[in-house]
Amino acid sequence: MLKNLLRSGAVIVALGLPVGATAQEIADTIYAGGPILTINDAQPTIEAVAVKDGRILAVGTLSDLVAHRGDATELFDLDGRAMLPGFVDSHGHVVFGGLQALSANLLAPPDGKVSDIASLQQTLRDWVEENSAAVEQAGVIIGFGYDNAQLSELRHPTRAELDAVSEDLPVIIVHQSGHLGVANSKVLEIVGFDASTENPAGGVIQRGSDGEPNGVLEEYAFFAALIPVLNELGPEGLAAFAAAGSELWASYGYTTGQDGRSSAAVVETLKAVAADGKVPIDIVAFPDVLEARDYIGENVSMEYDNRIRVGGCKLTIDGSPQGFTALRDRPYYDPVGDYPAGYAGYAAVTMEQIQDAVNWCYENGIQVITHANGEGASDMLIAALGVAQAEFGDPGNRPVLIHGQFLREDQVDAFKDLGVFMSLFPMHTFYWGDWHREHTVGPVNAENISPTGWVRQRGMMFGSHHDAPVAFPDSMRILDATVTRRTRSGDILGPHQRVDVMTALKALTIWPAWQHFEENEKGTIEVGKLADFVLLSGDPTAIDPETLDSLRVMATIKEDVLIYQAEEETQKGELSGRRFALSPAMADHLLHAMYEGLNPNN
């Protein structure tokens, strides 16, 4: 009864008080009833948020905000859940993430069930059986997320082992890094790879003792095989990826996503899917500057069109550190595979290509985000940025380093001097920390992968990302890894590089909002900003940091509209339409606050 009275305003009328306040704007929604973390240092926590037309109208105590209540104002009870600003994706691949959502899950535990090649093969067979109609229509079998570092055999599968799944259909599986994969004989036949095929520039076709491709393809050799296979899915397949990816991001609390190595065709697909109302979050796309320069120049914008905008250029210098394709400044520690003595990885592009691309971005004042994992790749980027800044000055384009897994401390200094924002990947400490310690960089240098501690010592902001589909866009695992740096084996990798919970939350909210030139619109809960929120199962600042990965995203709200709710919330009926039901405790609290706030004698 009290709930209905509050919704109708009858309680206020019965008290002889006005419904709302004529001198104040009336809110569409008032959120309260749980801890609210604003990520605003000037006002870190608040009791309530009022929203109007998708923007934050007022923040403060319930008694402060009752003046913004009118007949139609909806009361959203957090019911003890923690509310934070919606997460902003510092780096990921939304559309390719849809491939992760719609293909066979080949991830190792805890995200999947693949632990050896036999279980990988069985997972593919089970997926084909469960999705027989789709496989028949598409004529291709795709798996995503296998990791040779997590297979008991400690090697990649072969073409023969994928032929055992199907000899008639193309079978291609994507490594968790997204930088290499394995193709069966049918795929190799389609793309024309055989013993006579030379390695493409920036890629490697791994081979058996007879010189024939063994199915494992690295970097541009892999992309040359994957793209024709994906093209078989047609425009409808790409559209399905785009829709599924954006929904996946929303399920982890992201209200802004990134498509971090896009193309003209992918951006146009995103626009079409968004026009159909199937993209619930904002997406910033960064097409490949080596392939889509004209398209970038014509479409780059700070304004969203149906939730989609082109934010700038993506440049990729090297590959995967855990896959031994990242360019180091020294040999890999103990690489697993057939590598020559002194092997240090390789660049995917030439220095001339890097310099030309960076110069173009600076000359045109366009943001450039650059994938550089190894120390050698970062050296190339630092040199190119230095030349461009000397020639064109600082156009205010906020250049971004993506990943920076293996960095020397002097390189962090150089990036600071160049004004580079660092989008780092601390989640690597969980997924591949043990592998880095034992095989890629060794026990000493593994302590400093994703060096968030060094960055903060220098007063720099950073973003903490997931690089999905390399990993699920699991915001709580990102938070956990950024704070604890605990590996799969339970080791703490580089305790001096850990940061506190609030710093890690900023790396998911306000700092990547700044990265995307959107700090005035997103990233904190402040008056005037968009009403983009995430509701968590608990307050991350009030629990044991070692349990951060147990938190769950319960709901995601984009501009005051519920775009995701956890399944158990739906089953419990605690969300009705787009609002939580008002609990009796909240009703009593709100009634008291209204009376205190509106009674002139108090």
XYZ file of C-alpha atoms in Angstrom:
602
model
C 0.000 0.000 0.000
C 2.752 2.438 0.965
C 4.559 1.673 -2.282
C 1.477 2.592 -4.310
C 0.888 5.723 -2.266
C 4.428 6.879 -2.895
C 4.119 6.279 -6.613
C 0.844 8.206 -6.792
C 1.913 11.077 -4.579
C -1.074 10.460 -2.257
C 1.175 10.419 0.807
C 2.438 13.888 0.021
C -1.069 15.132 -0.579
C -2.236 13.542 2.684
C 0.558 15.340 4.499
C -0.601 18.590 2.985
C 2.644 18.924 1.016
C 3.093 19.802 -2.657
C 3.868 17.020 -5.115
C 7.377 17.960 -6.166
C 8.607 21.507 -6.079
C 7.568 24.068 -8.606
C 10.946 25.817 -8.446
C 12.811 22.608 -9.310
C 12.962 20.479 -12.415
C 11.031 17.254 -12.007
C 13.016 14.039 -12.346
C 12.021 11.065 -14.465
C 13.732 8.728 -11.993
C 15.251 8.852 -8.534
C 17.775 6.106 -7.704
C 18.496 5.265 -4.065
C 18.635 2.421 -1.578
C 22.217 1.208 -1.871
C 25.808 2.451 -1.897
C 26.426 4.848 -4.789
C 30.076 5.322 -5.788
C 30.376 8.398 -7.969
C 34.114 8.044 -8.867
C 34.146 11.808 -8.334
C 36.890 12.709 -5.844
C 35.010 15.849 -4.808
C 31.951 13.820 -3.738
C 32.897 10.112 -3.630
C 29.633 8.722 -2.256
C 26.051 9.908 -2.316
C 22.669 8.633 -1.204
C 20.541 9.318 -4.270
C 20.597 10.341 -7.931
C 17.854 12.151 -9.826
C 17.678 11.767 -13.600
C 15.805 13.645 -16.301
C 15.879 13.069 -20.063
C 18.686 10.548 -19.743
C 20.991 12.893 -17.837
C 21.835 13.339 -14.200
C 19.725 16.143 -12.783
C 20.876 16.138 -9.168
C 22.905 14.100 -6.682
C 23.014 14.096 -2.896
C 20.819 12.887 -0.047
C 17.258 11.716 -0.469
C 16.034 14.784 1.377
C 17.978 16.937 -1.114
C 16.458 15.211 -4.091
C 12.824 14.989 -2.995
C 12.284 18.477 -4.414
C 12.736 16.914 -7.868
C 9.933 14.398 -7.395
C 6.704 14.720 -9.322
C 3.633 12.616 -10.054
C 5.376 10.649 -12.822
C 8.770 10.277 -11.135
C 9.783 6.637 -10.872
C 11.539 5.458 -7.734
C 14.319 2.967 -8.428
C 15.240 0.989 -5.309
C 18.822 -0.296 -5.488
C 17.869 -2.761 -2.743
C 21.394 -2.790 -1.370
C 23.139 -3.134 -4.702
C 26.068 -0.840 -5.410
C 25.638 1.681 -8.213
C 28.625 3.046 -10.165
C 29.064 4.916 -13.430
C 28.679 2.651 -16.453
C 31.992 1.134 -17.481
C 33.850 2.620 -20.445
C 35.757 0.143 -22.604
C 39.417 1.165 -22.789
C 40.085 -1.435 -25.476
C 38.131 -4.277 -27.009
C 36.650 -5.527 -30.260
C 32.863 -5.473 -29.981
C 32.085 -7.018 -33.352
C 34.731 -9.735 -33.131
C 33.467 -10.264 -29.599
C 30.212 -11.314 -31.197
C 32.153 -14.124 -32.851
C 33.154 -15.222 -29.361
C 29.516 -15.185 -28.298
C 28.300 -17.147 -31.340
C 31.063 -19.732 -31.899
C 32.221 -22.843 -30.045
C 33.716 -21.867 -26.679
C 37.248 -23.282 -26.627
C 38.394 -21.369 -23.550
C 40.154 -23.089 -20.677
C 38.647 -23.081 -17.176
C 37.242 -21.012 -15.526
C 35.710 -19.540 -18.699
C 35.354 -22.804 -20.617
C 36.024 -26.543 -20.400
C 38.884 -27.166 -22.835
C 41.969 -28.629 -21.169
C 43.536 -30.745 -23.921
C 43.225 -31.417 -27.636
C 40.729 -34.250 -27.144
C 38.364 -31.984 -25.176
C 38.841 -29.263 -27.805
C 37.779 -31.686 -30.539
C 34.790 -32.875 -28.518
C 33.716 -29.310 -27.771
C 33.703 -28.574 -31.497
C 31.681 -31.736 -32.231
C 29.173 -30.926 -29.485
C 28.800 -27.373 -30.772
C 28.160 -28.624 -34.307
C 25.482 -30.989 -33.032
C 23.811 -28.286 -30.929
C 23.912 -25.766 -33.795
C 23.368 -28.092 -36.740
C 20.947 -25.801 -38.583
C 23.268 -22.805 -38.352
C 26.302 -24.880 -39.369
C 24.424 -26.274 -42.348
C 23.387 -22.799 -43.429
C 26.816 -21.187 -42.911
C 28.829 -24.144 -44.154
C 31.650 -23.496 -41.690
C 32.706 -24.548 -38.179
C 34.305 -21.858 -36.006
C 35.752 -22.154 -32.528
C 37.156 -19.390 -30.397
C 39.515 -19.125 -27.465
C 41.837 -22.138 -27.421
C 45.150 -21.440 -25.722
C 48.123 -23.735 -26.292
C 49.545 -22.517 -22.970
C 46.569 -24.094 -21.190
C 46.373 -27.350 -23.166
C 47.983 -30.318 -21.433
C 49.997 -30.989 -24.597
C 51.441 -27.420 -24.479
C 51.157 -27.121 -28.245
C 48.733 -25.989 -30.914
C 46.344 -28.473 -32.518
C 47.166 -29.460 -36.103
C 45.254 -29.504 -39.345
C 44.938 -33.299 -39.018
C 43.343 -32.951 -35.578
C 40.785 -30.494 -36.984
C 40.238 -32.774 -39.992
C 39.119 -35.346 -37.416
C 36.238 -32.985 -36.594
C 35.313 -32.486 -40.257
C 37.059 -33.060 -43.559
C 34.149 -31.752 -45.620
C 33.492 -28.390 -43.946
C 36.001 -25.615 -43.320
C 37.074 -25.715 -39.663
C 39.006 -22.799 -38.210
C 39.757 -22.111 -34.573
C 40.943 -18.787 -33.190
C 43.644 -18.586 -30.535
C 42.595 -16.669 -27.433
C 44.963 -13.846 -28.386
C 43.161 -13.368 -31.706
C 46.552 -13.158 -33.422
C 46.865 -16.737 -34.618
C 44.815 -19.860 -35.126
C 44.543 -23.262 -36.730
C 42.860 -24.270 -39.986
C 41.873 -27.678 -41.240
C 42.822 -28.970 -44.679
C 39.619 -27.629 -46.241
C 40.431 -24.062 -45.174
C 44.022 -24.378 -46.400
C 42.675 -25.609 -49.728
C 40.255 -22.669 -49.985
C 42.980 -20.064 -49.370
C 45.572 -21.914 -51.436
C 48.204 -22.479 -48.758
C 50.579 -25.346 -49.548
C 54.283 -26.192 -49.382
C 55.068 -23.687 -52.135
C 53.330 -20.759 -50.412
C 55.717 -18.179 -49.000
C 55.054 -16.528 -45.652
C 53.114 -13.286 -46.156
C 54.622 -10.034 -44.893
C 53.955 -9.822 -41.163
C 52.831 -13.442 -40.850
C 54.029 -17.028 -40.577
C 52.654 -20.297 -41.974
C 53.924 -22.972 -39.608
C 54.952 -26.193 -41.357
C 55.612 -29.843 -40.753
C 58.818 -31.721 -41.531
C 57.604 -32.212 -45.126
C 57.258 -28.462 -45.667
C 53.465 -28.603 -45.861
C 51.439 -26.220 -43.670
C 50.614 -27.941 -40.366
C 47.513 -25.756 -39.935
C 48.927 -23.211 -37.461
C 48.870 -19.690 -38.909
C 50.280 -16.539 -37.319
C 49.267 -12.882 -37.729
C 48.690 -11.878 -41.382
C 48.826 -15.515 -42.527
C 45.986 -16.243 -40.109
C 43.972 -13.177 -41.104
C 44.339 -14.194 -44.760
C 42.633 -17.493 -43.907
C 40.054 -16.209 -41.417
C 38.606 -13.387 -43.499
C 37.472 -15.582 -46.439
C 35.873 -18.001 -43.974
C 34.001 -15.206 -42.201
C 32.942 -13.790 -45.559
C 31.037 -17.025 -46.120
C 28.722 -15.942 -43.305
C 27.601 -12.949 -45.369
C 26.359 -9.545 -44.178
C 23.795 -11.208 -41.925
C 26.555 -13.019 -40.058
C 28.509 -9.821 -39.484
C 25.350 -8.084 -38.295
C 24.703 -10.940 -35.870
C 28.231 -10.541 -34.495
C 27.694 -6.802 -33.996
C 24.412 -7.257 -32.126
C 25.687 -10.148 -30.001
C 28.899 -8.313 -29.137
C 27.177 -5.162 -27.947
C 24.782 -7.220 -25.815
C 27.722 -9.154 -24.344
C 29.446 -5.889 -23.374
C 26.256 -4.628 -21.724
C 26.027 -7.819 -19.665
C 29.340 -6.920 -18.022
C 28.314 -3.354 -17.194
C 29.755 -1.540 -20.190
C 27.716 1.380 -21.466
C 30.444 2.409 -23.906
C 32.302 -0.150 -26.010
C 35.167 -0.004 -28.451
C 35.702 -1.707 -31.787
C 39.448 -1.449 -31.665
C 40.544 -2.616 -35.105
C 37.628 -1.968 -37.331
C 37.093 -1.583 -41.055
C 34.799 0.464 -43.253
C 32.535 -2.555 -43.762
C 32.368 -3.292 -40.042
C 31.530 0.313 -39.133
C 28.801 0.435 -41.760
C 27.406 -2.821 -40.395
C 27.436 -1.370 -36.883
C 25.527 1.659 -38.153
C 22.930 -0.528 -39.846
C 22.456 -2.735 -36.781
C 22.222 0.339 -34.555
C 19.619 1.866 -36.858
C 17.533 -1.261 -36.254
C 17.735 -0.631 -32.501
C 19.973 -3.635 -31.802
C 22.950 -1.814 -30.290
C 22.158 -0.879 -26.664
C 25.497 0.823 -25.885
C 27.667 3.531 -27.403
C 30.469 2.157 -29.595
C 33.609 4.011 -30.658
C 35.221 2.426 -33.723
C 38.869 2.741 -34.732
C 39.395 1.471 -38.292
C 42.812 0.193 -39.349
C 44.800 3.208 -40.540
C 46.765 1.083 -43.014
C 43.598 -0.103 -44.735
C 40.863 2.510 -44.257
C 42.584 5.902 -44.158
C 40.156 7.637 -46.512
C 37.168 6.249 -44.636
C 38.603 7.460 -41.321
C 39.197 10.940 -42.686
C 35.650 11.176 -43.991
C 33.907 9.740 -40.922
C 35.910 10.611 -37.807
C 33.689 12.494 -35.370
C 33.179 13.357 -31.718
C 29.425 12.949 -32.185
C 27.512 9.671 -32.084
C 25.117 8.727 -34.849
C 22.690 6.141 -33.444
C 25.277 5.183 -30.791
C 28.114 4.706 -33.310
C 31.039 6.984 -34.090
C 34.504 6.708 -35.632
C 36.961 7.857 -32.976
C 40.203 7.726 -34.934
C 42.860 5.362 -36.237
C 44.083 1.942 -35.130
C 47.687 0.969 -35.834
C 49.044 -2.503 -35.067
C 52.817 -2.938 -34.770
C 53.266 -6.470 -33.440
C 51.368 -9.491 -32.219
C 50.708 -11.670 -29.195
C 53.160 -11.943 -26.281
C 51.817 -15.276 -25.062
C 51.862 -16.527 -28.660
C 55.499 -15.390 -29.117
C 54.647 -13.031 -31.994
C 55.172 -9.775 -30.061
C 58.392 -7.927 -30.939
C 60.804 -7.893 -28.010
C 64.084 -6.038 -27.561
C 65.765 -9.292 -26.470
C 65.172 -13.022 -26.998
C 62.175 -14.763 -25.495
C 63.011 -16.499 -22.219
C 62.001 -20.090 -23.053
C 59.602 -20.137 -26.015
C 57.569 -23.295 -26.524
C 57.756 -24.343 -30.161
C 60.139 -24.600 -33.081
C 61.909 -21.256 -32.725
C 65.503 -20.428 -33.699
C 68.092 -19.450 -31.087
C 67.763 -15.810 -30.097
C 64.178 -15.558 -31.361
C 62.646 -12.207 -30.334
C 59.384 -12.099 -32.288
C 58.713 -9.808 -35.215
C 56.936 -6.643 -36.318
C 53.794 -6.965 -38.389
C 54.588 -3.738 -40.254
C 57.653 -1.745 -41.285
C 59.000 1.368 -39.596
C 58.146 3.320 -42.743
C 54.517 2.243 -42.510
C 54.390 3.170 -38.825
C 55.882 6.617 -39.380
C 53.645 7.371 -42.351
C 50.518 6.379 -40.416
C 51.435 8.332 -37.274
C 52.376 11.400 -39.316
C 49.020 11.317 -41.111
C 47.132 11.131 -37.829
C 49.078 14.032 -36.335
C 48.856 16.158 -39.463
C 45.068 15.732 -39.447
C 44.617 15.992 -35.668
C 43.167 12.481 -35.448
C 43.588 10.202 -32.460
C 45.776 7.153 -33.038
C 45.581 4.090 -30.786
C 48.514 1.726 -31.291
C 48.875 -1.952 -30.466
C 52.425 -2.489 -29.182
C 53.049 -5.453 -26.897
C 56.791 -6.076 -26.914
C 59.564 -3.672 -25.931
C 60.767 -3.591 -29.540
C 57.336 -2.515 -30.753
C 57.159 0.228 -28.111
C 60.575 1.473 -29.214
C 59.225 1.824 -32.746
C 56.117 3.665 -31.526
C 58.106 6.039 -29.318
C 60.388 6.902 -32.230
C 57.451 7.511 -34.591
C 55.550 9.691 -32.105
C 58.697 11.740 -31.454
C 59.174 12.445 -35.147
C 55.489 13.334 -35.641
C 55.418 15.687 -32.658
C 58.606 17.397 -33.797
C 57.069 18.021 -37.216
C 53.424 18.728 -36.375
C 53.476 19.701 -32.689
C 50.805 18.496 -30.298
C 47.385 18.576 -32.005
C 45.652 17.479 -28.792
C 44.822 14.078 -30.254
C 45.551 12.078 -27.074
C 47.566 9.186 -28.574
C 47.005 5.825 -26.874
C 49.292 2.860 -26.274
C 47.300 -0.365 -26.411
C 48.586 -3.263 -24.261
C 52.244 -2.476 -23.509
C 52.647 -5.917 -21.937
C 56.446 -5.856 -21.888
C 57.706 -2.377 -21.064
C 60.984 -1.063 -19.732
C 60.703 1.648 -17.116
C 62.446 4.153 -19.398
C 59.690 3.557 -21.958
C 57.049 4.548 -19.414
C 58.973 7.802 -18.941
C 59.083 8.316 -22.709
C 55.344 7.741 -23.088
C 54.687 10.243 -20.310
C 56.878 12.841 -22.031
C 54.991 12.242 -25.294
C 51.580 12.637 -23.620
C 50.536 9.064 -24.362
C 47.579 7.542 -22.534
C 48.357 3.942 -21.597
C 45.593 1.373 -22.021
C 47.049 -1.625 -20.193
C 46.057 -5.273 -19.844
C 46.540 -6.332 -16.183
C 44.114 -9.216 -16.727
C 47.114 -10.898 -18.406
C 48.462 -11.481 -14.907
C 45.631 -13.927 -14.287
C 45.337 -15.631 -17.654
C 49.016 -15.790 -18.673
C 51.043 -14.609 -15.682
C 52.477 -18.071 -15.011
C 53.213 -18.534 -18.733
C 55.030 -15.207 -18.903
C 57.105 -16.097 -15.865
C 58.062 -19.510 -17.214
C 58.305 -18.931 -20.975
C 57.989 -15.436 -22.443
C 60.009 -13.014 -20.291
C 61.176 -15.059 -17.316
C 60.651 -14.680 -13.561
C 62.332 -11.269 -13.177
C 60.670 -9.356 -16.010
C 57.305 -11.072 -15.522
C 56.940 -9.044 -12.316
C 56.549 -5.907 -14.444
C 54.091 -6.919 -17.152
C 51.251 -4.395 -17.446
C 53.133 -2.004 -15.120
C 50.266 -0.028 -13.594
C 52.403 0.725 -10.520
C 55.061 2.461 -12.588
C 52.351 4.448 -14.376
C 50.771 5.668 -11.150
C 54.159 6.535 -9.622
C 54.448 9.058 -12.435
C 50.979 10.493 -11.847
C 49.622 9.123 -15.126
C 46.108 7.902 -15.825
C 45.634 4.497 -17.418
C 42.871 2.293 -18.741
C 42.459 -1.354 -17.743
C 41.038 -3.422 -20.576
C 39.921 -6.922 -21.579
C 40.741 -6.938 -25.316
C 37.699 -9.164 -25.861
C 37.394 -11.538 -27.531
C 40.895 -12.302 -26.210
C 39.107 -12.699 -22.877
C 35.467 -12.215 -21.976
C 34.727 -8.525 -21.323
C 34.434 -9.480 -17.657
C 34.677 -6.182 -15.788
C 34.941 -7.807 -12.373
C 37.837 -10.035 -13.417
C 39.560 -6.930 -14.798
C 38.989 -5.174 -11.479
C 40.282 -8.173 -9.545
C 43.406 -8.590 -11.692
C 44.259 -4.890 -11.622
C 44.129 -4.894 -7.814
C 45.519 -8.336 -6.911
C 47.670 -9.435 -9.910
C 47.051 -13.028 -8.864
C 47.837 -15.707 -11.464
C 45.966 -18.922 -12.213
C 48.380 -20.749 -9.892
C 47.723 -18.278 -7.052
C 51.037 -16.435 -7.326
C 51.081 -12.634 -7.017
C 52.927 -11.312 -10.046
C 54.650 -8.024 -9.231
C 53.106 -6.905 -5.929
C 54.729 -3.473 -6.435
C 52.604 -3.026 -9.587
C 49.281 -3.465 -7.761
C 46.902 -0.538 -7.263
C 44.026 0.081 -4.849
C 40.387 -0.598 -5.644
C 39.403 3.008 -6.316
C 42.307 3.459 -8.730
C 41.250 0.289 -10.546
C 37.661 1.578 -10.735
C 38.866 4.842 -12.262
C 40.686 2.750 -14.883
C 37.270 1.322 -15.837
C 35.335 4.599 -15.796
C 36.604 8.178 -15.782
C 40.088 7.555 -17.174
C 38.960 5.661 -20.300
C 36.225 8.281 -20.663
C 39.064 10.830 -20.856
C 40.864 8.543 -23.299
C 37.842 8.806 -25.608
C 37.414 12.603 -25.125
C 34.183 11.922 -23.196
C 35.146 12.867 -19.649
C 32.509 15.617 -19.615
C 29.762 13.139 -20.514
C 30.695 9.865 -18.834
C 32.849 8.178 -16.220
C 31.493 9.723 -13.015
C 28.081 10.279 -11.445
C 27.849 14.069 -11.595
C 25.187 16.581 -12.539
C 24.887 17.036 -16.284
C 26.485 13.749 -17.294
C 24.687 10.877 -18.989
C 22.715 8.562 -16.720
C 24.896 5.567 -17.533
C 25.063 3.216 -14.541
C 26.067 -0.289 -13.550
C 24.627 -2.109 -10.547
C 26.893 -4.603 -8.784
C 26.011 -7.329 -6.313
C 28.147 -5.587 -3.684
C 30.297 -2.556 -2.966
C 33.802 -3.242 -4.345
C 35.340 -0.805 -1.856
C 33.789 -2.595 1.123
C 34.865 -6.210 0.556
C 38.082 -8.179 0.748
C 40.008 -7.332 -2.458
C 40.758 -11.032 -2.878
C 37.038 -11.589 -3.513
C 36.497 -8.885 -6.137
C 36.055 -11.452 -8.887
C 33.032 -12.835 -7.013
C 31.074 -9.619 -7.604
C 28.462 -9.771 -10.332
C 26.913 -7.239 -12.646
C 23.231 -7.250 -11.740
C 22.005 -4.577 -14.136
C 23.255 -2.087 -16.708
C 21.476 1.206 -17.367
C 22.119 3.377 -20.411
C 20.754 6.920 -20.219
C 18.134 5.885 -17.641
C 17.014 2.808 -19.608
C 17.629 -0.711 -18.345
C 19.573 -2.553 -21.069
C 20.654 -5.626 -19.097
C 19.588 -7.480 -15.988
C 21.083 -10.658 -14.572
C 19.013 -13.771 -15.172
C 18.389 -14.460 -11.497
C 16.988 -10.950 -11.104
C 14.478 -11.653 -13.843
C 13.510 -14.966 -12.272
C 12.980 -13.338 -8.889
C 10.817 -10.691 -10.489
C 12.760 -7.942 -8.756
C 12.956 -5.959 -11.944
C 9.684 -4.981 -13.504
C 10.028 -3.536 -16.969
C 12.883 -1.124 -16.531
C 12.736 -0.469 -12.772
C 13.409 -2.278 -9.513
C 10.357 -2.614 -7.309
C 10.248 -0.249 -4.362
C 10.928 -2.168 -1.146
C 9.082 -1.334 2.096
C 12.369 -0.254 3.702
C 13.057 2.104 0.815
C 9.501 3.403 0.999
C 9.827 4.194 4.696
C 13.197 5.862 4.129
C 11.942 7.876 1.201
C 8.779 8.927 3.045
C 10.871 10.141 5.959
C 13.262 11.964 3.658
C 10.396 13.599 1.792
C 8.803 14.785 5.006
C 12.101 16.122 6.374
C 12.940 17.785 3.085
C 9.573 19.428 2.466
C 8.362 20.337 5.975
C 9.377 23.974 6.540
C 9.377 23.399 10.308
C 12.284 20.925 10.091
